[in-house]
Amino acid sequence: MDIRKMLQEQDQLQVLRFESELTPEEKQNLYSQLENVDFRMIRDAMQSADKKMADEIGPADTLTIAMQEADKETYLQAGNEALKQGKMAAVILAGGQGSRLGHDGPKGTVNVGITRDKYLFEILLENVRRNTDPLHTVMHVYIMTSDINHESTVSFFEEHDYFGYPKDHLHFFRQDMAPALDLQGKLLLETKSGVSLAPNGNGGWFRSLQRQGLVDQMKSFGVEWLDVVSVDSVLQNIGDPLYLGAALVKGMYCGAKVVSKVTPEEKVGASCIRNGHPSIVEYSELSDEMRYAKNPDGTYQYQYGAIVNYLFNIRETEKRAGESMPVHKAIKKISCLDESGAPVVPAEPNAIKMEYFIFDILEFFDSCLFMECIREDEFAPIKNASGVDSLESARKLYTARFGDIL
Ligand code: UTP
């Protein structure tokens, strides 16, 4: 690939400004980074003004717990049958930086135990087995890491002997990285031979799997469905037969688990219909009018919050994987080099961080199974160091759920 020509076309030649000072090895390093830069993401990010402002948002239908009751046995039977046949795999999204928690290491390596060691990753694998062991089957689990935490994640599993999980059913893959841009959309250099990169958000998981040949691998194992979950909830119900069974019986190709919000103000994204497609409306996007809007029966229209447990049919997701996804931009302080090559530690936000979000994938589908689950049974996130959604709150919820002293 002619890197210089490619950069010229993208109006990004400035990243080669120290090229003449680099050793052949450093040059190679820079070129291979540049070959992997997702320029389409940059273009999309710089072109999309806040298109979401013009979106038409309305409430979505939910398969409530009360509604599930009547068909529970049928769903369970269909789900268990598919699980037994190995049709579902799990994807654990563990490429985040967990900046709010401030734990030294990947979030999944947090020790949730109090009187003994009990790690978040270990708990998640136990949650998988709670669904599959009774069926005498083993689920393939794909753990998404990033360049930042890949080695430490893999060595953590090695040190703990994969927590007894069959090693041939555990797979680790790196998510793609996205470059940081200056406020004009130009690539920033972290060093003279390296661009500034950060994980590209939790919405790039499918394309990363595809790029690495892992979707084909899954299909060769006979996997048809993916349960895609965040790493950070100790009650994450992974491989739930009821969920899969309900999707199969209802002929849905994607799903999102939701819980009833404690208050309309709770800071979780709510299920909705956006421009005629299933979606999640972010907390910050909901106007007060929408937040407090009620149905005729007195319930809130945006009552259900998504808990980052999504279900996707592989074949149907593949059909849509080429579609352009919205790029979410955050203005951050990112250390970089200035024009002269001197390091800059910015006092003010100076850069654009770009991310894809998983819930945007729902919008590629015509319908989605928004499936209510019992909050105390399935939702115990660890986001913060203390207080709400912290290690402390998650420990209490875990103990209450499993009666297991940590
Ligand atoms: P969060 O949005 O809570 O982000 O991720 P985070 O990085 O874990 O934490 P903060 O915001 O820095 O404190 C929700 C889920 O998406 C994953 C996270 O690992 C978590 O499971 N994620 C997030 C990725 O896998 N990759 C990303 O680039 C971002």
Short mmCIF file of C-alpha atoms and ligand atoms in Angstrom, two decimals:
data_model
loop_
_atom_site.label_atom_id
_atom_site.label_comp_id
_atom_site.label_asym_id
_atom_site.label_seq_id
_atom_site.Cartn_x
_atom_site.Cartn_y
_atom_site.Cartn_z
CA MET A 1 0.00 0.00 0.00
CA ASP A 2 1.29 3.47 -0.90
CA ILE A 3 0.95 5.07 2.52
CA ARG A 4 1.90 8.58 1.42
CA LYS A 5 -0.67 8.59 -1.37
CA MET A 6 -3.33 7.20 0.92
CA LEU A 7 -2.63 9.86 3.57
CA GLN A 8 -2.66 12.56 0.93
CA GLU A 9 -6.10 11.43 -0.19
CA GLN A 10 -7.29 11.53 3.39
CA ASP A 11 -5.64 14.90 4.00
CA GLN A 12 -3.62 13.38 6.87
CA LEU A 13 -0.02 13.77 5.63
CA GLN A 14 0.93 15.61 8.83
CA VAL A 15 1.47 12.25 10.60
CA LEU A 16 4.56 11.67 8.48
CA ARG A 17 6.24 14.90 9.52
CA PHE A 18 8.95 13.15 11.55
CA GLU A 19 9.39 10.30 9.07
CA SER A 20 12.94 11.29 8.13
CA GLU A 21 14.03 10.96 11.79
CA LEU A 22 12.74 7.39 12.17
CA THR A 23 14.67 4.13 12.05
CA PRO A 24 13.44 1.56 9.46
CA GLU A 25 11.77 -0.37 12.28
CA GLU A 26 9.99 2.72 13.62
CA LYS A 27 8.83 3.58 10.12
CA GLN A 28 7.40 0.10 9.72
CA ASN A 29 5.60 0.43 13.02
CA LEU A 30 4.01 3.71 11.98
CA TYR A 31 3.04 2.43 8.53
CA SER A 32 1.37 -0.69 9.88
CA GLN A 33 -0.60 1.42 12.36
CA LEU A 34 -1.69 3.71 9.57
CA GLU A 35 -2.76 0.82 7.37
CA ASN A 36 -5.19 -0.20 10.07
CA VAL A 37 -6.69 3.22 10.68
CA ASP A 38 -10.41 3.24 9.99
CA PHE A 39 -10.64 6.36 7.80
CA ARG A 40 -14.31 5.78 7.21
CA MET A 41 -14.88 6.22 10.94
CA ILE A 42 -13.01 9.54 10.82
CA ARG A 43 -15.05 10.77 7.87
CA ASP A 44 -18.30 9.71 9.52
CA ALA A 45 -17.28 11.37 12.77
CA MET A 46 -16.37 14.67 11.17
CA GLN A 47 -19.40 14.78 8.89
CA SER A 48 -22.13 13.78 11.32
CA ALA A 49 -23.38 16.85 13.07
CA ASP A 50 -25.77 15.93 15.83
CA LYS A 51 -28.06 14.00 13.54
CA LYS A 52 -29.72 12.39 16.54
CA MET A 53 -31.39 15.71 17.35
CA ALA A 54 -33.71 15.20 14.38
CA ASP A 55 -34.62 11.63 15.31
CA GLU A 56 -38.19 10.64 15.93
CA ILE A 57 -38.33 8.69 19.16
CA GLY A 58 -41.27 6.75 20.58
CA PRO A 59 -41.81 4.03 23.20
CA ALA A 60 -41.07 0.36 22.43
CA ASP A 61 -42.99 -2.81 23.29
CA THR A 62 -41.52 -4.95 26.02
CA LEU A 63 -41.97 -8.64 26.76
CA THR A 64 -42.67 -8.08 30.45
CA ILE A 65 -42.17 -10.68 33.14
CA ALA A 66 -45.94 -11.02 33.48
CA MET A 67 -46.24 -11.64 29.73
CA GLN A 68 -43.46 -14.24 29.78
CA GLU A 69 -45.28 -16.33 32.37
CA ALA A 70 -47.85 -17.88 30.00
CA ASP A 71 -45.25 -19.19 27.53
CA LYS A 72 -42.39 -19.81 29.91
CA GLU A 73 -42.26 -23.58 29.39
CA THR A 74 -42.32 -23.25 25.59
CA TYR A 75 -39.50 -20.66 25.67
CA LEU A 76 -37.42 -22.75 28.05
CA GLN A 77 -37.80 -25.86 25.98
CA ALA A 78 -36.79 -24.08 22.75
CA GLY A 79 -33.89 -22.28 24.45
CA ASN A 80 -32.53 -25.37 26.21
CA GLU A 81 -32.72 -27.40 23.03
CA ALA A 82 -30.72 -24.77 21.10
CA LEU A 83 -28.18 -24.50 23.93
CA LYS A 84 -27.73 -28.27 23.99
CA GLN A 85 -27.01 -28.16 20.27
CA GLY A 86 -24.31 -25.55 20.88
CA LYS A 87 -26.14 -22.87 18.93
CA MET A 88 -25.26 -20.05 21.26
CA ALA A 89 -21.91 -18.50 22.17
CA ALA A 90 -21.18 -15.63 24.53
CA VAL A 91 -19.21 -12.48 23.82
CA ILE A 92 -17.96 -10.66 26.91
CA LEU A 93 -17.16 -7.03 26.16
CA ALA A 94 -14.06 -6.42 28.24
CA GLY A 95 -12.16 -3.89 26.17
CA GLY A 96 -13.21 -0.85 28.18
CA GLN A 97 -10.81 1.18 30.28
CA GLY A 98 -12.93 1.22 33.43
CA SER A 99 -11.77 4.72 34.22
CA ARG A 100 -14.51 5.43 36.77
CA LEU A 101 -13.65 2.37 38.85
CA GLY A 102 -9.95 3.15 38.87
CA HIS A 103 -8.91 -0.51 39.31
CA ASP A 104 -5.32 -1.25 38.38
CA GLY A 105 -5.81 -3.78 35.57
CA PRO A 106 -8.65 -5.03 33.36
CA LYS A 107 -12.04 -4.68 35.04
CA GLY A 108 -12.70 -8.42 34.89
CA THR A 109 -9.71 -8.98 37.19
CA VAL A 110 -11.38 -7.12 40.08
CA ASN A 111 -11.53 -9.27 43.17
CA VAL A 112 -15.17 -9.22 44.25
CA GLY A 113 -14.47 -11.56 47.17
CA ILE A 114 -14.19 -10.34 50.75
CA THR A 115 -13.12 -13.38 52.75
CA ARG A 116 -11.68 -15.23 49.76
CA ASP A 117 -10.62 -14.53 46.19
CA LYS A 118 -13.52 -14.35 43.77
CA TYR A 119 -12.82 -12.51 40.55
CA LEU A 120 -15.30 -10.85 38.24
CA PHE A 121 -14.22 -12.98 35.26
CA GLU A 122 -14.57 -16.10 37.42
CA ILE A 123 -18.10 -15.09 38.43
CA LEU A 124 -19.11 -14.50 34.81
CA LEU A 125 -17.91 -17.95 33.77
CA GLU A 126 -19.84 -19.44 36.70
CA ASN A 127 -22.91 -17.60 35.48
CA VAL A 128 -22.49 -19.22 32.06
CA ARG A 129 -22.14 -22.65 33.64
CA ARG A 130 -25.23 -22.16 35.74
CA ASN A 131 -27.16 -22.30 32.45
CA THR A 132 -25.12 -24.91 30.58
CA ASP A 133 -23.96 -27.44 33.22
CA PRO A 134 -27.49 -28.81 33.81
CA LEU A 135 -27.66 -29.47 30.06
CA HIS A 136 -24.24 -31.20 30.04
CA THR A 137 -22.96 -28.81 27.43
CA VAL A 138 -20.15 -26.25 27.24
CA MET A 139 -20.57 -22.84 25.67
CA HIS A 140 -17.93 -21.09 23.60
CA VAL A 141 -17.04 -17.81 25.29
CA TYR A 142 -15.29 -15.02 23.38
CA ILE A 143 -13.67 -12.33 25.50
CA MET A 144 -13.09 -9.01 23.77
CA THR A 145 -10.02 -7.14 24.99
CA SER A 146 -8.19 -4.12 23.63
CA ASP A 147 -4.53 -3.45 22.81
CA ILE A 148 -4.34 -1.84 26.24
CA ASN A 149 -5.45 -4.84 28.31
CA HIS A 150 -5.07 -7.90 26.07
CA GLU A 151 -1.85 -9.33 27.53
CA SER A 152 -2.87 -8.70 31.12
CA THR A 153 -6.27 -10.31 30.54
CA VAL A 154 -4.85 -13.44 28.92
CA SER A 155 -2.10 -13.86 31.51
CA PHE A 156 -4.66 -13.42 34.31
CA PHE A 157 -6.65 -16.36 32.93
CA GLU A 158 -3.48 -18.43 32.54
CA GLU A 159 -2.43 -17.72 36.13
CA HIS A 160 -5.83 -18.86 37.36
CA ASP A 161 -5.94 -21.92 35.16
CA TYR A 162 -8.91 -20.48 33.23
CA PHE A 163 -10.98 -20.92 36.39
CA GLY A 164 -11.52 -24.52 35.37
CA TYR A 165 -13.35 -23.53 32.18
CA PRO A 166 -12.49 -25.82 29.23
CA LYS A 167 -9.67 -23.93 27.55
CA ASP A 168 -10.69 -24.88 24.02
CA HIS A 169 -13.99 -23.10 24.62
CA LEU A 170 -12.43 -19.81 25.76
CA HIS A 171 -11.30 -17.37 23.08
CA PHE A 172 -9.70 -13.96 23.42
CA PHE A 173 -9.77 -11.33 20.70
CA ARG A 174 -8.73 -7.71 20.49
CA GLN A 175 -11.18 -5.04 19.53
CA ASP A 176 -10.06 -2.55 16.90
CA MET A 177 -8.55 0.72 18.00
CA ALA A 178 -9.66 4.15 16.82
CA PRO A 179 -7.31 7.09 16.40
CA ALA A 180 -7.66 10.22 18.47
CA LEU A 181 -8.10 13.38 16.40
CA ASP A 182 -7.40 17.01 17.02
CA LEU A 183 -10.43 19.29 16.98
CA GLN A 184 -10.05 19.75 13.20
CA GLY A 185 -10.16 16.00 12.58
CA LYS A 186 -6.41 15.47 12.06
CA LEU A 187 -4.69 12.34 13.41
CA LEU A 188 -2.58 13.02 16.49
CA LEU A 189 0.86 11.54 17.14
CA GLU A 190 1.59 10.00 20.51
CA THR A 191 5.23 9.53 19.58
CA LYS A 192 7.12 10.32 16.38
CA SER A 193 6.46 6.77 15.23
CA GLY A 194 3.01 6.14 16.65
CA VAL A 195 -0.45 7.68 16.32
CA SER A 196 -2.65 8.19 19.39
CA LEU A 197 -5.06 5.29 19.61
CA ALA A 198 -7.87 4.29 21.96
CA PRO A 199 -10.35 1.38 22.00
CA ASN A 200 -13.11 2.08 19.45
CA GLY A 201 -16.06 1.58 21.80
CA ASN A 202 -18.18 -1.46 22.56
CA GLY A 203 -20.01 -1.32 19.21
CA GLY A 204 -17.13 -2.52 17.05
CA TRP A 205 -17.20 -6.09 18.43
CA PHE A 206 -18.84 -7.76 15.42
CA ARG A 207 -16.56 -6.21 12.83
CA SER A 208 -13.52 -7.03 14.96
CA LEU A 209 -14.69 -10.65 15.18
CA GLN A 210 -15.23 -10.71 11.44
CA ARG A 211 -11.86 -9.17 10.61
CA GLN A 212 -10.17 -11.82 12.71
CA GLY A 213 -12.01 -14.72 11.06
CA LEU A 214 -13.84 -15.54 14.28
CA VAL A 215 -17.37 -15.28 12.92
CA ASP A 216 -16.42 -18.03 10.48
CA GLN A 217 -14.92 -19.99 13.34
CA MET A 218 -18.16 -19.67 15.33
CA LYS A 219 -20.18 -20.85 12.39
CA SER A 220 -17.88 -23.83 11.97
CA PHE A 221 -18.68 -24.71 15.61
CA GLY A 222 -22.39 -24.59 14.73
CA VAL A 223 -23.01 -21.33 16.63
CA GLU A 224 -25.98 -19.31 15.37
CA TRP A 225 -26.63 -16.88 18.21
CA LEU A 226 -24.51 -14.58 20.32
CA ASP A 227 -25.25 -13.37 23.81
CA VAL A 228 -23.21 -10.18 24.02
CA VAL A 229 -22.72 -8.84 27.53
CA SER A 230 -20.79 -6.22 29.42
CA VAL A 231 -18.05 -7.45 31.71
CA ASP A 232 -19.12 -5.36 34.64
CA SER A 233 -22.23 -6.93 36.16
CA VAL A 234 -21.77 -9.78 38.64
CA LEU A 235 -25.33 -10.94 38.00
CA GLN A 236 -25.00 -10.98 34.22
CA ASN A 237 -27.14 -13.96 33.16
CA ILE A 238 -25.16 -15.33 30.24
CA GLY A 239 -26.70 -17.96 27.96
CA ASP A 240 -30.19 -17.65 29.41
CA PRO A 241 -32.42 -20.29 27.76
CA LEU A 242 -35.56 -18.24 28.40
CA TYR A 243 -34.16 -15.30 26.44
CA LEU A 244 -32.93 -17.38 23.51
CA GLY A 245 -36.12 -19.46 23.52
CA ALA A 246 -38.34 -16.36 23.46
CA ALA A 247 -36.40 -14.99 20.46
CA LEU A 248 -36.66 -18.31 18.64
CA VAL A 249 -40.37 -18.75 19.33
CA LYS A 250 -41.15 -15.16 18.39
CA GLY A 251 -38.97 -15.21 15.28
CA MET A 252 -36.82 -12.27 16.41
CA TYR A 253 -33.21 -11.80 15.31
CA CYS A 254 -32.00 -9.55 18.09
CA GLY A 255 -32.81 -8.90 21.71
CA ALA A 256 -31.98 -6.64 24.59
CA LYS A 257 -32.54 -7.44 28.24
CA VAL A 258 -34.13 -4.61 30.15
CA VAL A 259 -35.05 -3.92 33.77
CA SER A 260 -37.76 -1.72 35.15
CA LYS A 261 -36.10 1.55 36.15
CA VAL A 262 -36.21 2.37 39.86
CA THR A 263 -37.15 5.97 39.10
CA PRO A 264 -37.64 7.83 35.83
CA GLU A 265 -34.38 9.64 36.62
CA GLU A 266 -32.24 6.49 36.82
CA LYS A 267 -29.22 6.95 34.58
CA VAL A 268 -29.60 4.05 32.18
CA GLY A 269 -30.46 4.06 28.48
CA ALA A 270 -34.14 3.24 27.84
CA SER A 271 -35.56 0.99 25.14
CA CYS A 272 -37.37 2.92 22.42
CA ILE A 273 -38.30 3.01 18.75
CA ARG A 274 -36.16 5.47 16.78
CA ASN A 275 -37.16 6.38 13.26
CA GLY A 276 -39.18 3.18 13.12
CA HIS A 277 -36.40 0.91 14.37
CA PRO A 278 -35.59 -0.55 17.80
CA SER A 279 -33.04 1.49 19.68
CA ILE A 280 -31.90 2.76 23.04
CA VAL A 281 -32.37 6.36 24.02
CA GLU A 282 -29.54 7.57 26.18
CA TYR A 283 -30.32 9.13 29.54
CA SER A 284 -28.99 12.48 28.38
CA GLU A 285 -31.14 12.36 25.24
CA LEU A 286 -34.46 12.01 27.09
CA SER A 287 -36.27 15.31 27.54
CA ASP A 288 -38.20 15.79 30.78
CA GLU A 289 -41.40 15.56 28.82
CA MET A 290 -40.43 12.09 27.58
CA ARG A 291 -38.93 11.01 30.86
CA TYR A 292 -42.21 11.50 32.72
CA ALA A 293 -44.61 10.58 29.87
CA LYS A 294 -47.10 7.92 30.94
CA ASN A 295 -49.18 5.24 29.22
CA PRO A 296 -52.95 5.18 29.80
CA ASP A 297 -52.40 2.49 32.50
CA GLY A 298 -50.18 4.83 34.51
CA THR A 299 -46.82 3.20 33.69
CA TYR A 300 -43.99 5.28 32.24
CA GLN A 301 -43.48 5.12 28.49
CA TYR A 302 -39.70 4.84 28.91
CA GLN A 303 -39.90 2.51 31.91
CA TYR A 304 -37.29 -0.03 30.84
CA GLY A 305 -33.54 0.40 30.98
CA ALA A 306 -31.06 -1.72 28.99
CA ILE A 307 -28.51 -3.71 31.00
CA VAL A 308 -26.01 -4.50 28.20
CA ASN A 309 -27.09 -8.06 27.57
CA TYR A 310 -27.86 -8.26 23.86
CA LEU A 311 -28.80 -11.18 21.69
CA PHE A 312 -27.88 -11.34 18.02
CA ASN A 313 -28.49 -13.89 15.33
CA ILE A 314 -25.16 -14.25 13.54
CA ARG A 315 -26.49 -14.67 10.01
CA GLU A 316 -28.79 -11.66 10.27
CA THR A 317 -26.08 -9.53 11.88
CA GLU A 318 -23.66 -10.42 9.08
CA LYS A 319 -26.14 -9.11 6.52
CA ARG A 320 -26.10 -5.74 8.25
CA ALA A 321 -22.45 -5.51 9.29
CA GLY A 322 -21.42 -3.36 6.33
CA GLU A 323 -23.84 -0.58 7.22
CA SER A 324 -22.43 2.66 8.47
CA MET A 325 -22.66 3.10 12.24
CA PRO A 326 -22.95 6.44 14.01
CA VAL A 327 -19.70 7.58 15.59
CA HIS A 328 -20.00 8.98 19.10
CA LYS A 329 -17.52 11.71 19.82
CA ALA A 330 -16.18 12.86 23.17
CA ILE A 331 -13.84 15.80 23.62
CA LYS A 332 -11.02 14.74 25.94
CA LYS A 333 -7.56 15.71 27.11
CA ILE A 334 -5.10 13.50 25.22
CA SER A 335 -1.32 13.83 25.47
CA CYS A 336 0.34 14.16 22.08
CA LEU A 337 3.22 15.79 20.20
CA ASP A 338 3.11 19.36 18.97
CA GLU A 339 4.31 20.64 15.57
CA SER A 340 7.93 20.55 16.69
CA GLY A 341 7.71 17.07 18.19
CA ALA A 342 7.63 18.24 21.81
CA PRO A 343 5.24 16.38 24.13
CA VAL A 344 2.09 18.29 25.10
CA VAL A 345 0.18 17.57 28.29
CA PRO A 346 -3.03 19.49 27.61
CA ALA A 347 -4.63 21.65 30.29
CA GLU A 348 -7.86 21.85 28.31
CA PRO A 349 -9.63 19.16 26.24
CA ASN A 350 -7.79 19.09 22.93
CA ALA A 351 -8.86 15.93 21.15
CA ILE A 352 -11.77 13.94 19.80
CA LYS A 353 -12.17 10.36 21.01
CA MET A 354 -14.36 8.28 18.72
CA GLU A 355 -16.48 5.31 19.70
CA TYR A 356 -19.12 2.98 18.30
CA PHE A 357 -21.88 1.95 20.71
CA ILE A 358 -23.38 -1.52 20.71
CA PHE A 359 -26.97 -0.39 20.97
CA ASP A 360 -26.75 1.36 17.59
CA ILE A 361 -26.66 -2.10 16.00
CA LEU A 362 -30.29 -2.64 17.05
CA GLU A 363 -31.33 0.06 14.59
CA PHE A 364 -30.26 -2.11 11.67
CA PHE A 365 -33.09 -4.51 12.56
CA ASP A 366 -36.83 -4.04 12.07
CA SER A 367 -37.72 -5.40 15.47
CA CYS A 368 -36.05 -6.41 18.71
CA LEU A 369 -37.05 -8.54 21.64
CA PHE A 370 -36.93 -6.14 24.59
CA MET A 371 -37.10 -8.72 27.34
CA GLU A 372 -37.72 -7.68 30.92
CA CYS A 373 -35.78 -9.48 33.60
CA ILE A 374 -35.88 -9.25 37.38
CA ARG A 375 -33.49 -6.56 38.42
CA GLU A 376 -32.33 -8.24 41.64
CA ASP A 377 -31.64 -11.43 39.67
CA GLU A 378 -29.68 -10.03 36.74
CA PHE A 379 -28.38 -6.51 37.25
CA ALA A 380 -25.50 -5.62 39.54
CA PRO A 381 -23.10 -3.33 37.70
CA ILE A 382 -19.70 -2.25 38.94
CA LYS A 383 -19.02 1.19 37.49
CA ASN A 384 -17.79 3.38 40.34
CA ALA A 385 -15.28 3.09 43.15
CA SER A 386 -17.97 3.67 45.80
CA GLY A 387 -21.67 4.43 46.19
CA VAL A 388 -24.11 3.68 43.38
CA ASP A 389 -23.16 0.81 41.04
CA SER A 390 -19.95 0.07 42.90
CA LEU A 391 -18.08 -2.98 44.11
CA GLU A 392 -19.87 -2.60 47.44
CA SER A 393 -23.38 -2.53 45.95
CA ALA A 394 -22.56 -5.41 43.60
CA ARG A 395 -21.27 -7.54 46.50
CA LYS A 396 -24.53 -7.06 48.39
CA LEU A 397 -26.63 -7.91 45.35
CA TYR A 398 -24.52 -10.99 44.60
CA THR A 399 -24.84 -12.30 48.15
CA ALA A 400 -28.59 -11.66 48.17
CA ARG A 401 -29.00 -13.44 44.83
CA PHE A 402 -26.88 -16.52 45.39
CA GLY A 403 -26.81 -16.69 49.19
CA ASP A 404 -23.09 -17.11 48.71
CA ILE A 405 -20.84 -15.42 51.23
CA LEU A 406 -18.10 -13.58 49.41
P1 UTP B 1 -18.59 1.43 29.88
O1 UTP B 1 -19.33 2.35 28.99
O2 UTP B 1 -19.09 1.30 31.27
O3 UTP B 1 -17.07 1.83 29.86
O4 UTP B 1 -18.55 0.02 29.17
P2 UTP B 1 -15.82 1.35 30.72
O5 UTP B 1 -14.63 1.59 29.86
O6 UTP B 1 -15.97 -0.07 31.21
O7 UTP B 1 -15.81 2.28 32.00
P3 UTP B 1 -15.53 3.85 32.14
O8 UTP B 1 -16.67 4.53 31.41
O9 UTP B 1 -14.18 4.13 31.57
O10 UTP B 1 -15.58 4.05 33.64
C1 UTP B 1 -19.63 -0.86 29.08
C2 UTP B 1 -19.07 -2.20 28.60
O11 UTP B 1 -18.48 -2.05 27.32
C3 UTP B 1 -17.13 -2.49 27.34
C4 UTP B 1 -16.69 -2.35 28.78
O12 UTP B 1 -15.59 -3.21 29.05
C5 UTP B 1 -17.97 -2.76 29.51
O13 UTP B 1 -18.12 -4.16 29.53
N1 UTP B 1 -16.31 -1.66 26.42
C6 UTP B 1 -16.34 -0.31 26.49
C7 UTP B 1 -15.53 -2.30 25.50
O14 UTP B 1 -15.47 -3.56 25.45
N2 UTP B 1 -14.77 -1.54 24.65
C8 UTP B 1 -14.78 -0.19 24.69
O15 UTP B 1 -14.07 0.44 23.87
C9 UTP B 1 -15.59 0.44 25.63
#
